[in-house]
Structure formats: structure tokens, C-alpha cells
mmCIF file of C-alpha atoms and ligand atoms in Angstrom:
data_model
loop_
_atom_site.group_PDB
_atom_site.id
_atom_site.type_symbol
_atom_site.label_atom_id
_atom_site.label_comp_id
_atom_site.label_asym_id
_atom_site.label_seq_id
_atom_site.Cartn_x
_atom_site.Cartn_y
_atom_site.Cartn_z
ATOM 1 C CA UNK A 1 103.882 40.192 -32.282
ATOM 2 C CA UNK A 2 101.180 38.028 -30.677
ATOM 3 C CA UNK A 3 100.137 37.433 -26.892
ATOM 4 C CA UNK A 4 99.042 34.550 -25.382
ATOM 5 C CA UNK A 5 97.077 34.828 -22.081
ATOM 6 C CA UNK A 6 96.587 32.089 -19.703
ATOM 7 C CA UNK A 7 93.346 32.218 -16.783
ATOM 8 C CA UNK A 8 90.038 31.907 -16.206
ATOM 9 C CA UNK A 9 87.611 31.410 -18.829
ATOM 10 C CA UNK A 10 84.033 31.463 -16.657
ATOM 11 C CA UNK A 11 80.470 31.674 -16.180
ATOM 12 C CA UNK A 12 80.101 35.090 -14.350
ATOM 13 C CA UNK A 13 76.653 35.377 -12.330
ATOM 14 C CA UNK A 14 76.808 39.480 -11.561
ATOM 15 C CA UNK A 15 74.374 40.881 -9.317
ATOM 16 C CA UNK A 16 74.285 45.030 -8.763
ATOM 17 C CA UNK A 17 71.317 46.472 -7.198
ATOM 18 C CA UNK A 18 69.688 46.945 -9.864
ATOM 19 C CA UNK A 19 70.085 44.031 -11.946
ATOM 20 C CA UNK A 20 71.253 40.383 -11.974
ATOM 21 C CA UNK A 21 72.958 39.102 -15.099
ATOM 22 C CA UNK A 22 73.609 34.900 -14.438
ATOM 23 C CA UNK A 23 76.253 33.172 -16.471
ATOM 24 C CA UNK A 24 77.765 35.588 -18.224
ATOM 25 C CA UNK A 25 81.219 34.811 -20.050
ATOM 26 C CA UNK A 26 83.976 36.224 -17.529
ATOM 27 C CA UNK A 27 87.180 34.735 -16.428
ATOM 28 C CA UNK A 28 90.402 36.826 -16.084
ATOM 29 C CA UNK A 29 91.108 35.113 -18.969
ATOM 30 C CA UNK A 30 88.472 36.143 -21.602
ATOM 31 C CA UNK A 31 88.477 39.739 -20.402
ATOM 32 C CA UNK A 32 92.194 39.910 -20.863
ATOM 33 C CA UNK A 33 92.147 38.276 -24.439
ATOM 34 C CA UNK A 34 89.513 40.338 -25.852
ATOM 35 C CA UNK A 35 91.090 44.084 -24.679
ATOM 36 C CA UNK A 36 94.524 42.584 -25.922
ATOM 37 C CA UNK A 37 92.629 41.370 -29.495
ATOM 38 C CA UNK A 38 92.176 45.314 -30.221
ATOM 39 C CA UNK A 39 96.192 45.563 -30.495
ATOM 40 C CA UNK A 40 97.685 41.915 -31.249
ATOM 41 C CA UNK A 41 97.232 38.625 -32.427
ATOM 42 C CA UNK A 42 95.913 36.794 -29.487
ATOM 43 C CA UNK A 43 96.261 33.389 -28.152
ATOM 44 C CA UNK A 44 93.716 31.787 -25.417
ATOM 45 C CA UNK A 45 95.134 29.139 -22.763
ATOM 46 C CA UNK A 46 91.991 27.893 -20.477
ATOM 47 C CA UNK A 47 89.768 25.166 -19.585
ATOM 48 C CA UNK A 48 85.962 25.195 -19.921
ATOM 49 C CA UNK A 49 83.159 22.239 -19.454
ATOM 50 C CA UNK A 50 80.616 20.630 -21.751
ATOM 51 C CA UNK A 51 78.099 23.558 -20.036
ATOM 52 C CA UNK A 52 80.077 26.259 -21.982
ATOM 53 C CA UNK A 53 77.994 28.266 -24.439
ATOM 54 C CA UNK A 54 78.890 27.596 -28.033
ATOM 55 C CA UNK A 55 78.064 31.588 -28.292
ATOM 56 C CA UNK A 56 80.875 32.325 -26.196
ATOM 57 C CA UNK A 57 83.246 30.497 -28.632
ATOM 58 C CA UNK A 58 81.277 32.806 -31.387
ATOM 59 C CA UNK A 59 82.679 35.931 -29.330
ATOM 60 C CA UNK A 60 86.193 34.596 -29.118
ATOM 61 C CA UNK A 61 86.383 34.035 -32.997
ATOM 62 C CA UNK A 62 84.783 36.910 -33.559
ATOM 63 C CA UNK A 63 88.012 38.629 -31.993
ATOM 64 C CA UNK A 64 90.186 36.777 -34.069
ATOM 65 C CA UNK A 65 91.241 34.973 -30.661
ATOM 66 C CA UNK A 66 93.537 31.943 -31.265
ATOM 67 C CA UNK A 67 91.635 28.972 -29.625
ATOM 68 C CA UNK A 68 93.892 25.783 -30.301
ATOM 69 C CA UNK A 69 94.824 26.203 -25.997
ATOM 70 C CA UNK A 70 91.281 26.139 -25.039
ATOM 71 C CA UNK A 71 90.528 23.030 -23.334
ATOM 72 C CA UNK A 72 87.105 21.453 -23.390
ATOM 73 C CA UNK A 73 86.200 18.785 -20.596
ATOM 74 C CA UNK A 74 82.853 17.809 -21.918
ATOM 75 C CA UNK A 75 81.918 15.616 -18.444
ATOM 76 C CA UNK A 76 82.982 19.168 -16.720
ATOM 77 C CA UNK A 77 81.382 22.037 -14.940
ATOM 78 C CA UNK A 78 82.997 25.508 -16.136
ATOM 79 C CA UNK A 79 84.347 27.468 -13.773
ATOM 80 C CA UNK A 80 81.475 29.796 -12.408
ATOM 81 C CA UNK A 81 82.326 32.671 -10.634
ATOM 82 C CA UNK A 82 79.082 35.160 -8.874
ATOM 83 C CA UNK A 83 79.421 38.426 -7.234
ATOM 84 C CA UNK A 84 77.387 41.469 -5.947
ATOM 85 C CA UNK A 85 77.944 45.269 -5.992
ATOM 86 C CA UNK A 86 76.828 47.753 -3.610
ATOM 87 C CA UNK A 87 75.563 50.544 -4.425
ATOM 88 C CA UNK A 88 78.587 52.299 -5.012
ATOM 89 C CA UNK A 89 79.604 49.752 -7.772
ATOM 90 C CA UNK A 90 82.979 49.489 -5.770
ATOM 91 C CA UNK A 91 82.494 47.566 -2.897
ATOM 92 C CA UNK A 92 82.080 43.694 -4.062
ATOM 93 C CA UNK A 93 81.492 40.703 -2.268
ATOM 94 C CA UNK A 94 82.136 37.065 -3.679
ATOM 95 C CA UNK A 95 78.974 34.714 -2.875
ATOM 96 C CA UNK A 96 79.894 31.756 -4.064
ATOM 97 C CA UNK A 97 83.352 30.116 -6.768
ATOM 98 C CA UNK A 98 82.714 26.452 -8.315
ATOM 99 C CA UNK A 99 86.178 25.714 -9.646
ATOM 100 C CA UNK A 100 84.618 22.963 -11.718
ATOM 101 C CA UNK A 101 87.309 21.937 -14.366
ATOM 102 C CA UNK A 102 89.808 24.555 -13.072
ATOM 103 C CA UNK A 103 90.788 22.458 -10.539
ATOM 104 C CA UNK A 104 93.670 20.624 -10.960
ATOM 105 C CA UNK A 105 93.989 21.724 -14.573
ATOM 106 C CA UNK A 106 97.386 21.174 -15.537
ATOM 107 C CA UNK A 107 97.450 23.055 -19.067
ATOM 108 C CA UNK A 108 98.788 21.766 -21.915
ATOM 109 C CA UNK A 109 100.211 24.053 -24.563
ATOM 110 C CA UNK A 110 100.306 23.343 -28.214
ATOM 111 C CA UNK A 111 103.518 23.684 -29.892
ATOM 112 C CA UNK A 112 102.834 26.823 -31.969
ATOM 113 C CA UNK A 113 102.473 28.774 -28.607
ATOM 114 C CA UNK A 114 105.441 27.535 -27.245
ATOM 115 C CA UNK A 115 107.702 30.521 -28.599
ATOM 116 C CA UNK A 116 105.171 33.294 -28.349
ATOM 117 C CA UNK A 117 107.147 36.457 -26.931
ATOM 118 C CA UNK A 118 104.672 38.544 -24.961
ATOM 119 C CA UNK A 119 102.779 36.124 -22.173
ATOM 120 C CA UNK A 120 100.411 37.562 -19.769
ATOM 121 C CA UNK A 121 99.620 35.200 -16.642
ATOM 122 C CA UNK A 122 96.225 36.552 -15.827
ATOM 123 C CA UNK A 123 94.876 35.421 -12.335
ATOM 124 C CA UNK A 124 94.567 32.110 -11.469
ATOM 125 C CA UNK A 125 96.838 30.052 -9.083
ATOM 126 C CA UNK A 126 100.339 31.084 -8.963
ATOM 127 C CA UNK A 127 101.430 26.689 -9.708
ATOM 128 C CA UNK A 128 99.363 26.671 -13.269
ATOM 129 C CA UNK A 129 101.232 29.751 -13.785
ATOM 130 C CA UNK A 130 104.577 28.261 -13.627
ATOM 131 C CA UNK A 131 102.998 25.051 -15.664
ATOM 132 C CA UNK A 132 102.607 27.285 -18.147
ATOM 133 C CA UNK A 133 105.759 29.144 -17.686
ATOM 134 C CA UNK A 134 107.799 26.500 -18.181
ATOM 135 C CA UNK A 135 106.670 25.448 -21.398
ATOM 136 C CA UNK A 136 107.609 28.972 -23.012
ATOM 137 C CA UNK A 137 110.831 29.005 -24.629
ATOM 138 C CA UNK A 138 112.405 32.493 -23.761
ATOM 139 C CA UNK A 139 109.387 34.935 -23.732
ATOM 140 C CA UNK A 140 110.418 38.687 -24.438
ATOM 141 C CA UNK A 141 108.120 39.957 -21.477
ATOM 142 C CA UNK A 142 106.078 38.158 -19.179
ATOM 143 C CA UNK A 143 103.792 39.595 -16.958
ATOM 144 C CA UNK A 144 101.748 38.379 -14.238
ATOM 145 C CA UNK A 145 98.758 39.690 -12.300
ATOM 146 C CA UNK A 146 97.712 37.673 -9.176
ATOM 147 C CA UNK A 147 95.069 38.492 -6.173
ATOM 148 C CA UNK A 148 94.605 37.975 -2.333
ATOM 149 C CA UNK A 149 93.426 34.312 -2.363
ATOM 150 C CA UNK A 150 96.827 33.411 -3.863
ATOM 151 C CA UNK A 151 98.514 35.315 -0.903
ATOM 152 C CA UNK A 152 96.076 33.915 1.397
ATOM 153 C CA UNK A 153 96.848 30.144 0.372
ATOM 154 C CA UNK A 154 99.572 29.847 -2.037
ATOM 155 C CA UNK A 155 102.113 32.438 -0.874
ATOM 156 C CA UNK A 156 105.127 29.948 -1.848
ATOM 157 C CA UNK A 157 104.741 29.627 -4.842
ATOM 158 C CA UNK A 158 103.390 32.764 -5.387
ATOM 159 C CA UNK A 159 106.906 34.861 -4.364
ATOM 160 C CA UNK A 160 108.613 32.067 -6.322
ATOM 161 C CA UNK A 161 106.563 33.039 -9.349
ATOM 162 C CA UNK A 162 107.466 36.903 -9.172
ATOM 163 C CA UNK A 163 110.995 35.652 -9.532
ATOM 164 C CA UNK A 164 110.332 34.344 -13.010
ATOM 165 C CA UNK A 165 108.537 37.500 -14.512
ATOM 166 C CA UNK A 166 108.969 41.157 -15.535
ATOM 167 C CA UNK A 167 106.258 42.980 -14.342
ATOM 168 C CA UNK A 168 103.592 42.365 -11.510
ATOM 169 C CA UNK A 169 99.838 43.913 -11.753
ATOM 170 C CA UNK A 170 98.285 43.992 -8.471
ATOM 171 C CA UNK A 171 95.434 46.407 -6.808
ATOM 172 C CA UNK A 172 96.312 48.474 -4.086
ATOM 173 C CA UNK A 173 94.786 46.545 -1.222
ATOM 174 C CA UNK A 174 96.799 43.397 -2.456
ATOM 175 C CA UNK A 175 100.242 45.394 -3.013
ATOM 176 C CA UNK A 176 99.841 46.197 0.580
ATOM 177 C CA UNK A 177 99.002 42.649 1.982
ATOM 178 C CA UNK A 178 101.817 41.196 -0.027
ATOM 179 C CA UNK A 179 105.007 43.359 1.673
ATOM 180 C CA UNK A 180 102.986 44.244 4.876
ATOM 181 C CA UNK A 181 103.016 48.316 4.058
ATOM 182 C CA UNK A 182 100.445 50.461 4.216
ATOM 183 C CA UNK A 183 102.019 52.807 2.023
ATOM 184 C CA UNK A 184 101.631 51.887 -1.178
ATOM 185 C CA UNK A 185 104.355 54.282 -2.197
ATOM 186 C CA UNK A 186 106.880 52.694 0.142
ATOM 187 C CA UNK A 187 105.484 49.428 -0.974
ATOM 188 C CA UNK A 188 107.007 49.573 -4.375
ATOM 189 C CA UNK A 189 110.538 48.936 -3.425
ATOM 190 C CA UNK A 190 109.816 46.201 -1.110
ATOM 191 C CA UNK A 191 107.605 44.799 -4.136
ATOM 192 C CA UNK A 192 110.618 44.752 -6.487
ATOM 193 C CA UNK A 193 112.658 42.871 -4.129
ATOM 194 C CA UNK A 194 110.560 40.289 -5.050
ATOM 195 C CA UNK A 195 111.587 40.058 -8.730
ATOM 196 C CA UNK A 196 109.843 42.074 -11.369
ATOM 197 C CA UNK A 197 111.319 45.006 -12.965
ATOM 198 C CA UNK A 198 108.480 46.686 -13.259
ATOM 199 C CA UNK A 199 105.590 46.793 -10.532
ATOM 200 C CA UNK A 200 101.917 48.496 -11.304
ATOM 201 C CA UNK A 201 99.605 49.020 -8.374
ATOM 202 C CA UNK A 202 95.417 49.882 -9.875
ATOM 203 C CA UNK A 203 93.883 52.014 -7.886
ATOM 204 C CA UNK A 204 90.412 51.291 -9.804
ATOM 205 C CA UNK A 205 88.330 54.731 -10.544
ATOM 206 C CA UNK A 206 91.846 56.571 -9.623
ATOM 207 C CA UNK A 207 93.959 55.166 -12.015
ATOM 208 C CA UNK A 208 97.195 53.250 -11.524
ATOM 209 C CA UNK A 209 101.152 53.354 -10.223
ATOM 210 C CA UNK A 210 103.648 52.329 -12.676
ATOM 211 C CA UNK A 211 107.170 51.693 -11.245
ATOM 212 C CA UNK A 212 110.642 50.857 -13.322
ATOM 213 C CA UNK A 213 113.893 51.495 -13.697
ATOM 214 C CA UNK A 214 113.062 54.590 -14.670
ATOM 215 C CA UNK A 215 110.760 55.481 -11.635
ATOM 216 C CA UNK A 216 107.321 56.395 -11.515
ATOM 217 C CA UNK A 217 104.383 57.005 -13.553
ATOM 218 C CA UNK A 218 101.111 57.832 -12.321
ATOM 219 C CA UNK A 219 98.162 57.015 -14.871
ATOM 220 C CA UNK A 220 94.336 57.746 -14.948
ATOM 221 C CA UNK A 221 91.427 56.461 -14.846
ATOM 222 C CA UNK A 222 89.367 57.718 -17.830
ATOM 223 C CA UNK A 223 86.348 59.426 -15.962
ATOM 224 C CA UNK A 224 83.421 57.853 -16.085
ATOM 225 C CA UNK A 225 79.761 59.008 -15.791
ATOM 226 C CA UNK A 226 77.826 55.883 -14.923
ATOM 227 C CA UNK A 227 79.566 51.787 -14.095
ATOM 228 C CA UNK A 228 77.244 49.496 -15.090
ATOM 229 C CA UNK A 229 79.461 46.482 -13.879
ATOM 230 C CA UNK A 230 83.519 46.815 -13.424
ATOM 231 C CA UNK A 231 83.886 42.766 -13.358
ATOM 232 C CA UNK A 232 86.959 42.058 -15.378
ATOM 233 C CA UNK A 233 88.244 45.670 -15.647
ATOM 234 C CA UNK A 234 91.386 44.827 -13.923
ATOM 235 C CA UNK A 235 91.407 42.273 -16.429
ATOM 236 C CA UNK A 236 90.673 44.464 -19.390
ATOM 237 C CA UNK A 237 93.290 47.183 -18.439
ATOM 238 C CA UNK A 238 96.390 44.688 -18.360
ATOM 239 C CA UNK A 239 95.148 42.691 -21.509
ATOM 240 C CA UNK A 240 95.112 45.979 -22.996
ATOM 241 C CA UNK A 241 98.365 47.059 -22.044
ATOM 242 C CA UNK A 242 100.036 43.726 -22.969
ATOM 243 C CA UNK A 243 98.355 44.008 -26.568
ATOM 244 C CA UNK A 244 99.311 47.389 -26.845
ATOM 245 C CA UNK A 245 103.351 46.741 -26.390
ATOM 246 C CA UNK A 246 103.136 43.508 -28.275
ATOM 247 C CA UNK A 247 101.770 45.843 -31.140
ATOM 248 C CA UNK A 248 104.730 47.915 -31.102
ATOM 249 C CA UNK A 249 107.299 47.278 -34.247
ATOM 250 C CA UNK A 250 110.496 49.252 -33.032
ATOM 251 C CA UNK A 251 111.294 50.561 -29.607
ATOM 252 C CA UNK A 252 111.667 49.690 -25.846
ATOM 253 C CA UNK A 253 109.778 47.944 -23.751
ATOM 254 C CA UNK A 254 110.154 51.158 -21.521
ATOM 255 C CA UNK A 255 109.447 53.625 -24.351
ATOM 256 C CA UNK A 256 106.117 52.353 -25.074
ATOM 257 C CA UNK A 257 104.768 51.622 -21.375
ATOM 258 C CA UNK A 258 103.335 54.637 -20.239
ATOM 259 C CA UNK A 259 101.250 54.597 -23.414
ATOM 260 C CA UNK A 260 100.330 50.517 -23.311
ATOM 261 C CA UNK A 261 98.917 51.955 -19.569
ATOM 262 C CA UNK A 262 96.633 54.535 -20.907
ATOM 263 C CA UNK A 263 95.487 52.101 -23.504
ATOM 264 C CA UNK A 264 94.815 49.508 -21.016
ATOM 265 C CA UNK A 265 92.847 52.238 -18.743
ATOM 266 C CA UNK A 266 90.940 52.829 -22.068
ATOM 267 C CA UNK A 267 89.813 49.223 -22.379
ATOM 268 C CA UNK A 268 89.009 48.808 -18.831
ATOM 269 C CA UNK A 269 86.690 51.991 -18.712
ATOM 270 C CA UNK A 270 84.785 50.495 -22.092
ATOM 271 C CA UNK A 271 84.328 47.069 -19.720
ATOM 272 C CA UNK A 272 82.770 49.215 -16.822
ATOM 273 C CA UNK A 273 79.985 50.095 -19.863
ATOM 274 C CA UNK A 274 78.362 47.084 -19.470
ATOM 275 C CA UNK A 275 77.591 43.843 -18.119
ATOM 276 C CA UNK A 276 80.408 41.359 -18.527
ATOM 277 C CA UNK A 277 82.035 41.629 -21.563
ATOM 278 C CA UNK A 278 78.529 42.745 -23.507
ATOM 279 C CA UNK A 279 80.430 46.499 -24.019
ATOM 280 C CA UNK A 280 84.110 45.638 -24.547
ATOM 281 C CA UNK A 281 83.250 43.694 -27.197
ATOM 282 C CA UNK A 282 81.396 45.931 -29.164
ATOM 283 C CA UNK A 283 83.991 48.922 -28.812
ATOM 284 C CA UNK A 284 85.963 49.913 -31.920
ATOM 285 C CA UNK A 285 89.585 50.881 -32.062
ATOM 286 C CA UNK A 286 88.589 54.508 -33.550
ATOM 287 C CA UNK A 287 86.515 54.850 -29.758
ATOM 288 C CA UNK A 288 89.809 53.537 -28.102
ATOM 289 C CA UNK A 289 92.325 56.150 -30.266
ATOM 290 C CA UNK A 290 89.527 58.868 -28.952
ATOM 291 C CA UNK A 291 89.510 58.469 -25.237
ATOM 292 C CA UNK A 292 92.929 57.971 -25.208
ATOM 293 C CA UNK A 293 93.296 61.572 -26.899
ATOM 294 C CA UNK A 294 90.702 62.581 -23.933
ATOM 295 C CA UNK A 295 92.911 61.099 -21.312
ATOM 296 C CA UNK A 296 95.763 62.939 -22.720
ATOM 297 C CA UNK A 297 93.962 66.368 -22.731
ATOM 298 C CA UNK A 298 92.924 65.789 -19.168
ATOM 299 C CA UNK A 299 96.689 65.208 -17.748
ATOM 300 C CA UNK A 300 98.107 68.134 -19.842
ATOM 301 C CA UNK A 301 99.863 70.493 -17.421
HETATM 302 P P1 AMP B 1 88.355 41.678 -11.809
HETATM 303 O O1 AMP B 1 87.038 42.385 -11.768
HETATM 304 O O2 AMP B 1 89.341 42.299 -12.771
HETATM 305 O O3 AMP B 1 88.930 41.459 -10.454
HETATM 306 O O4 AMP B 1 88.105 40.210 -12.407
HETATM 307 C C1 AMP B 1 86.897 39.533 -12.239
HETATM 308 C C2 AMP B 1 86.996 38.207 -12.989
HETATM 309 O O5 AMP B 1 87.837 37.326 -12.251
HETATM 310 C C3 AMP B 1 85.643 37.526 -13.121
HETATM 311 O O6 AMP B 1 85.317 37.430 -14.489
HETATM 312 C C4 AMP B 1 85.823 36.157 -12.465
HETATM 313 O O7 AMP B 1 85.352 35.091 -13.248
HETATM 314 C C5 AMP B 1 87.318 36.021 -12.272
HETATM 315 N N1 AMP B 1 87.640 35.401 -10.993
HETATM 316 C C6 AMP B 1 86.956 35.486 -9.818
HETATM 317 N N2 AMP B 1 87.576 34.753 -8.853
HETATM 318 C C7 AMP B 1 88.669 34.213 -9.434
HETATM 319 C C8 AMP B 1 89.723 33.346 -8.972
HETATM 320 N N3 AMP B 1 89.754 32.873 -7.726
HETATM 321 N N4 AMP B 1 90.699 33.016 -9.858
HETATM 322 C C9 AMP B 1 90.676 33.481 -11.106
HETATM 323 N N5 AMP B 1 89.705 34.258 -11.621
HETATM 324 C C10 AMP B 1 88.720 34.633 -10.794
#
């Protein structure tokens, strides 16, 4: 069954201290479509501007990525999005967003993605969210990931999206903000009072919290050596994990998520590999199937 992502789809200017990479194709968005593209038929709902590489358009077809949602404003700026690492790689600042054409977008969807059943609402604001949202007929699982700048200033509409979906994707720092907890353990009920069923709190390089119906799961991280540039891992691991259950032909939802999570860790390590989406893209699904064998080794007890 296919996925369709709405999100970014940016210009990424990355610097670490060793390197600086400018305008690089990110967006929440285009990470999250290509890790899904290794599992599922993939559909793209963005916005870019007449500055958007036409090799960037290459990379989505090359994934097979289903483009018909991708809007082009050829007067427009594209989103552009820069950042710097420390020189831990995990500490990030953001110098500087241009929303360009983002803002105000009020996406559009053509009618073949209206009854697509697995949706992921990657980050961007919580109200094109619902706009999209509400032009799906009945999807079979929705699930949204979000940040601290829609806490910060869209809060509303925010808590009134996490009504609407199944599952919530937030980092650690953000699952505490939202319910005012510092535990992230005793965060997870409050979290579900919110609305979704199921609630996963990334930890980055320590893996991730999955909690359901069924209670917990803790996931890895796959271990890396060396992090050339995590941008868009977040991104990776829950476009990963969507593809992955949308892949599935029989079976639960809840039988196949502990497994769509290691997938999705899988992707997000391959992201870490490089700068932007320069190593994800040039993974194979024979390297995914092996370090998710690794990842089971390592957890064997
Ligand atoms: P991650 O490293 O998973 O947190 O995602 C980084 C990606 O998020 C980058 O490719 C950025 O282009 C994108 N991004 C940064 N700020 C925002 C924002 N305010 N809304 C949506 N996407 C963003």
C-alpha cells in the first residue's frame, strides 16, 4: 500500500566543524519520502520555488517518488533551512529559516491521493497539517511528527491535531515540553491523553520509546562509528517506519511495529553517513535487511 508524506521540501545549508555543505536538498519532507521509497510506493505533498534544482527532482524520480503534489511557485524562494553542529555532532543550533513559499501554503491535493491509507504528517505547522488532513478520505493510519516551534507558537492547533491521528513522533526534549514532565517515562500517559494511540519518543544516538496499547518497546539506535551530518534522521527513521508498515500485506498494525521501528532506526543511521541526503540515497535494501539483522543480534538476551 502506498504513503503519502506531507512537509518540507528545502534547501539545507549544513555547517559541522569541519565542513560546510550550502543548499543541499533537505526538508522533513524529502528525507521522509526517500527512507519510506525503500518499502512503499511513495507520494510527495510540498511546495518548492523557481530556485529549486532540477537535480533534486532527478533524485525524487529516481526513488520512484510520486510527484503530481509537488507544488512549484516559479516567482518563489524555496524554503531554506541552515544549521551548525558542534563538535559532538549533537548539539545544533539554527542560524537562520527563510520560509519562502512555505508560508501560507495552503496545499492542494490531487485526487488520486485523496484515498491513500498510510499518511505521514512530517513537520511543518500543525494548520497545513489539518489542510491536508481533511482532504483524506478515511486513512488507515496517520501519523504525525511535530517539533518545539509548533509548541512554542501554534500550541492550539497543535493539541487539536493529536486528536485527529494515531501515533505521535516526537524527541525527548519536545515530549517533555509538551505535558510539562521531566520524565519522559511518566510523560507517555499524559501524552496519550492527548489523542494518539500510539506515542514514540527518539532519543537520537540512544534509540527510541514506543508506547501502545500493548505497552512499551524500547528500540536502538544502530551504533555508529563516525556522523557525518544527522540532519533529517528524525526524518529518515519515521519515513522508514511508515514505509515499512505500509509494506506489510497481512497483519496488525501492532504486529508489525516494533519491526517498522528498527527499520526506521536503520534508515536514519544510513542518513547520519553523509551530508544531507547524499548517503540515504545511495543505500540498498540488501544494506538495510543487514543492519537490521545486526540490530537484532545486538538486543538478543
Ligand atoms: P531533523 O534533523 O530530523 O530534525 O530534520 C531536519 C530537517 O528539518 C531539515 O532538512 C530542515 O530543512 C527541516 N526543518 C528545519 N526547520 C524546520 C521547520 N521549522 N519546519 C519544518 N521543517 C524544518
Amino acid at each position: 500500500m502506498s504513503v503519502l508524506v506531507v512537509g518540507t521540501t528545502a534547501l539545507d545549508s549544513i555547517k559541522t566543524p569541519k565542513s560546510e555543505n550550502p543548499r543541499l536538498l533537505g526538508g522533513s519532507a524529502s528525507h521522509a519520502v526517500v527512507a519510506a521509497s525503500f518499502f512503499a510506493p511513495t507520494k510527495l505533498v510540498g511546495v518548492v520555488g523557481g530556485d529549486f534544482p532540477s537535480r533534486y527532482i532527478t533524485l525524487y524520480k529516481k526513488h520512484g517518488v510520486d510527484l503530481t503534489g509537488l507544488q512549484k511557485v516559479k516567482d518563489g524562494q524555496t524554503f531554506h533551512w541552515s544549521g551548525e553542529y558542534e563538535v559532538n555532532m549533537n548539539n545544533r543550533r539554527t542560524l537562520n529559516t527563510v520560509l519562502g513559499v512555505v508560508d501560507g501554503w495552503s496545499p492542494k491535493l490531487p485526487g488520486s491521493h485523496e484515498t491513500t491509507p498510510y499518511v505521514l504528517l512530517a513537520n511543518i505547522s500543525p494548520a497545513v497539517q489539518h489542510i491536508v488532513l481533511d482532504q483524506l478520505s478515511k486513512p488507515k493510519f496517520v501519523i504525525a511528527d511535530t517539533m518545539d516551534l509548533w509548541m512554542n507558537i501554534a500550541l492550539a492547533d497543535l493539541l487539536r491535531l493529536l486528536k485527529r491521528v494515531d501515533c505521535l513522533v516526537l524527541n525527548d526534549g519536545e515530549a517533555r515540553q509538551l505535558v510539562e514532565e521531566d520524565n519522559v517515562v511518566n510523560a507517555l500517559p499524559k501524552i496519550h491523553q492527548l489523542g494518539p494511540r500510539y506515542v514514540i519518543i527518539k532519543k537520537g544516538e540512544h534509540g527510541s520509546i514506543l508506547s501502545g496499547p500493548k505497552g512499551v518497546f524500547i528500540a536502538p539506535a544502530y551504533p555508529l562509528k563516525k556522523v557525518v551530518d544527522p540532519t533529517g534522521a528524525g526524518d529518515s527513521f519515521v519515513g522508514g517506519l511508515i514505509g515499512y508498515l505500509a509494506a506489510q500485506k497481512s497483519g496488525s498494525i501492532e504486529t508489525h511495529l516494533r519491526r517498522a521501528i528498527v527499520h526506521g532506526s536503520v534508515v536514519a543511521s544510513f542518513c547520519c553517513e553523509g551530508f544531507g541526503l547524499a548517503r540515504t540515497t545511495k543505500t540498498t535494501k540488501a544494506e538495510i535487511a543487514a543492519r537490521v539483522r545486526e540490530l537484532e543480534k545486538l538486543v538478543k538476551f
